[in-house]
Short mmCIF file of C-alpha atoms in Angstrom, two decimals:
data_model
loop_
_atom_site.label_atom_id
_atom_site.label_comp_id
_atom_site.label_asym_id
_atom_site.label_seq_id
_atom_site.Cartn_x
_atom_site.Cartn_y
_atom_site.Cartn_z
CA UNK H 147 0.00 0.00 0.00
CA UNK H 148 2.60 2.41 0.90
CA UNK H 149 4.23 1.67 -2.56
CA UNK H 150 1.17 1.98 -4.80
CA UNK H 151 0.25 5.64 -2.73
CA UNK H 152 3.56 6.75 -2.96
CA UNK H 153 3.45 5.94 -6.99
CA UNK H 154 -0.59 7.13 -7.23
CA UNK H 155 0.71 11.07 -5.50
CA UNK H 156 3.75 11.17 -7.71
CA UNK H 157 1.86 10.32 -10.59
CA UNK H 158 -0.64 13.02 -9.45
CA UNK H 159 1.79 15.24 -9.45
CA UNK H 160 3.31 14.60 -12.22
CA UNK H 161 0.14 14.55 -13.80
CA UNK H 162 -0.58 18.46 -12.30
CA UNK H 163 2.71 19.68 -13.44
CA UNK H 164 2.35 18.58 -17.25
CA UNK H 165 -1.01 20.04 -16.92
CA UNK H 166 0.42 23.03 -15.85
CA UNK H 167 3.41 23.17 -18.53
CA UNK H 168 1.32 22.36 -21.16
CA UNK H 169 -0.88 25.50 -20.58
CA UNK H 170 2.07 27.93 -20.38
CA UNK H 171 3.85 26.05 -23.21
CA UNK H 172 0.13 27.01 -25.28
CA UNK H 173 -0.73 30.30 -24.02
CA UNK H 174 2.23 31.90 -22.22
CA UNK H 175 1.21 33.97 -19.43
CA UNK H 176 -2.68 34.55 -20.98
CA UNK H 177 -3.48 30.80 -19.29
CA UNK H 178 -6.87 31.35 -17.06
CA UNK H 179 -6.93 30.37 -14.27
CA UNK H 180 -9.06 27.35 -14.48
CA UNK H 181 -7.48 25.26 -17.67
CA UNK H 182 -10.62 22.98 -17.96
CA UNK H 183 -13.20 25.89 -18.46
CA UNK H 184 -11.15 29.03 -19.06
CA UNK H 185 -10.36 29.27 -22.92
CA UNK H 186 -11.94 27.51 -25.94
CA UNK H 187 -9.20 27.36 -28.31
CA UNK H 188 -7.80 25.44 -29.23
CA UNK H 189 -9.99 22.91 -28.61
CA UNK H 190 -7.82 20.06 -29.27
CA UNK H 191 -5.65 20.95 -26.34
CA UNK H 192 -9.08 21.21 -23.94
CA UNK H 193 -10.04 18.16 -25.00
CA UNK H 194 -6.69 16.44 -24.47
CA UNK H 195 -7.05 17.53 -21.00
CA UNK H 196 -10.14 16.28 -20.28
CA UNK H 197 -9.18 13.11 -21.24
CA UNK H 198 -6.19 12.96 -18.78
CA UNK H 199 -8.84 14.19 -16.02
CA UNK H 200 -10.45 11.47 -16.76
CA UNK H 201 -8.10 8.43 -16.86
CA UNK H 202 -6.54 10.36 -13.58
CA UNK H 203 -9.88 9.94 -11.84
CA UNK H 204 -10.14 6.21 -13.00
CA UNK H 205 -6.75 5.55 -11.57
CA UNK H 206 -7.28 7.60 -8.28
CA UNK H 207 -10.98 5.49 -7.57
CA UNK H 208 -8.87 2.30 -8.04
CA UNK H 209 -5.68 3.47 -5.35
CA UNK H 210 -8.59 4.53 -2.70
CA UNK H 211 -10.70 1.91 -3.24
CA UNK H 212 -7.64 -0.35 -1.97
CA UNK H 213 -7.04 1.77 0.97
CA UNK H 214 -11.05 0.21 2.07
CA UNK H 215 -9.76 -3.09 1.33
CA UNK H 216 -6.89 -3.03 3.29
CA UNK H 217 -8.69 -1.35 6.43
CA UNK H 218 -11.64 -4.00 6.25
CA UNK H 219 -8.63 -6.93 5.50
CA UNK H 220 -7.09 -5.63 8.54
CA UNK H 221 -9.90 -5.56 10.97
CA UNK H 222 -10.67 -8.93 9.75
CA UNK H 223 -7.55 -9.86 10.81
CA UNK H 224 -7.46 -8.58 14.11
CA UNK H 225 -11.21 -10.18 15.06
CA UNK H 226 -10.30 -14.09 13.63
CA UNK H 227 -6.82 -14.00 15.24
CA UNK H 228 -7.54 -17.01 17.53
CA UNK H 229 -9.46 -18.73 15.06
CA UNK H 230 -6.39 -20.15 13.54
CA UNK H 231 -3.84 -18.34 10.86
CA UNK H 232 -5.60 -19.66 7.66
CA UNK H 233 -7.09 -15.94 7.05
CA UNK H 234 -4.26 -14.88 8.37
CA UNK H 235 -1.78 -17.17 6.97
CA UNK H 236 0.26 -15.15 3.82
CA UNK H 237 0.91 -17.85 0.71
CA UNK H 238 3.34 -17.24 -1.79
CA UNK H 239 2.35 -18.65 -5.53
CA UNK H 240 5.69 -19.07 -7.97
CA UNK H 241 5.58 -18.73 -11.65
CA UNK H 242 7.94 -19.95 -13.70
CA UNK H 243 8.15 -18.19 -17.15
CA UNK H 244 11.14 -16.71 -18.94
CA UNK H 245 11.75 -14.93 -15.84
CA UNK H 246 10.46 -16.13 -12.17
CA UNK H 247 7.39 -14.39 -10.71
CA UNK H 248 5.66 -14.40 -7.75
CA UNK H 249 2.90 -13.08 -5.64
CA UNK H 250 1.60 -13.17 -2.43
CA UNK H 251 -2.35 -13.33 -0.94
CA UNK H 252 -4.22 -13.89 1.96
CA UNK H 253 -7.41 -16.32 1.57
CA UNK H 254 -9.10 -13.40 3.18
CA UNK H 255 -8.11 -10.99 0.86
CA UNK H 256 -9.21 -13.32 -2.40
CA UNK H 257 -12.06 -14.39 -0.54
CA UNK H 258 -13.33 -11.19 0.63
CA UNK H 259 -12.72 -9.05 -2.54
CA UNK H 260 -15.01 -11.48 -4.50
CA UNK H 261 -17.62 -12.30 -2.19
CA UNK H 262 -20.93 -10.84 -2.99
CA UNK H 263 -23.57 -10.31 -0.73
CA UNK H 264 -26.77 -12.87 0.16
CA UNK H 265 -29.19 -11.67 -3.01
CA UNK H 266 -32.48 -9.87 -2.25
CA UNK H 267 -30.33 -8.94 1.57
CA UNK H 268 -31.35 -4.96 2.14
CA UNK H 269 -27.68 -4.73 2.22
CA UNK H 270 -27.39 -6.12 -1.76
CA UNK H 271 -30.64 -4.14 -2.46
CA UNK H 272 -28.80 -0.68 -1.18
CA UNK H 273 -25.45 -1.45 -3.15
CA UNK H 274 -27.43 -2.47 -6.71
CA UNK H 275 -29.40 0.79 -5.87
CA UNK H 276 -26.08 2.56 -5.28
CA UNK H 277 -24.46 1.19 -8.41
CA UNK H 278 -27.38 1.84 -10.68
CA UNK H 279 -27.52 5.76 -9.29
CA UNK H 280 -23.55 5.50 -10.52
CA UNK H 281 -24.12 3.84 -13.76
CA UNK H 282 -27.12 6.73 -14.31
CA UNK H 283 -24.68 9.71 -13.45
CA UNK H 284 -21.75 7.91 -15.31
CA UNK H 285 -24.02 7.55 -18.53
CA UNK H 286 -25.51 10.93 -18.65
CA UNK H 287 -21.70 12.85 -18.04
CA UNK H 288 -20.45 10.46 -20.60
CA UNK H 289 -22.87 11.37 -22.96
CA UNK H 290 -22.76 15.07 -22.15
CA UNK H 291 -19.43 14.77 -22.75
CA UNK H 292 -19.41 13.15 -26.21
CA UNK H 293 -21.72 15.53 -27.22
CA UNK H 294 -19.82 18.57 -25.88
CA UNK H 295 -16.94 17.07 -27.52
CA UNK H 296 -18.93 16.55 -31.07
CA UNK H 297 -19.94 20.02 -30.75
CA UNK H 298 -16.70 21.56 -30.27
CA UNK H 299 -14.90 19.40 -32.68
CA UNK H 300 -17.56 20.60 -35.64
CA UNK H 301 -15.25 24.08 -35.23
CA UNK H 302 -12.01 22.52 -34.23
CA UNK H 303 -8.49 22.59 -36.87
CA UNK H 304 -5.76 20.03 -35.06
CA UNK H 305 -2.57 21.36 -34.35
CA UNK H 306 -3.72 24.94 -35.90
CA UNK H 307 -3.66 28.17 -33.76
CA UNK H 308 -3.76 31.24 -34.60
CA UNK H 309 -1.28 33.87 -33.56
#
């Protein structure tokens, strides 16, 4: 965990920096001071950076979404401590390829993480509510983005500004 946050902030930073460069590399010292919604040409360049705001936000649910894991693997842990180390218990799985590979899990950990909930439970009935409401908002920015994006690109020129 400590390796994957330390990798997901410097990526966010790095991310935030070319961000950044690329708008003063563009515009000079005329950037506005929000990039996303401050100028509309050229529209290439906006849309570039929406897509990298979106693959960053992809990649940021997955890091925090392992930080819930690791809390709920943990207190897990803690509670079936005298019940024997079998949850507890690490195994190591080898590969053997062209080079030698190996990872390690928990029976908890691949066990828990695929697990689904007793059907027609109120629990399952508030997470397929919660996922549809997600899968609602996801489809309606998504296609409010495609069509802001068809819309803009009926006016845009690649690679063409003018000075």
């Amino acid at each position: 965990m400590k390796r994957v946050t330390l990798y997901a902030i410097g990526g966010t930073a790095l991310f935030y920096t070319s961000l950044g460069c690329m708008g003063y590399a563009a515009f000079g010292a005329d950037v506005p001071g929000n990039y996303l919604t401050g100028f509309y040409k050229p529209l290439w360049l906006v849309d570039i950076a929406n897509l990298a705001v979106i693959i960053h936000l992809i990649v940021g649910y997955q890091v925090f979404a392992q930080t819930i894991f690791a809390m709920n693997e943990k207190s897990l842990a803690t509670r079936w401590q005298a019940h024997g180390s079998f949850f507890n218990k690490i195994y190591t799985v080898r590969l053997q390829c062209k080079q030698d590979y190996s990872f390690q899990f928990t029976p908890s950990r691949l066990l828990l993480r695929t697990a689904n909930i007793k059907r027609g439970d109120s629990t399952w009935i508030m997470f397929q509510v919660l996922s549809l409401l997600c899968l609602v908002v996801s489809l309606v920015s998504v296609i409010g983005s495609v069509a802001g994006m068809l819309e803009h690109l009926k006016h845009a020129q690649l690679f063409h500004i003018n000075l």
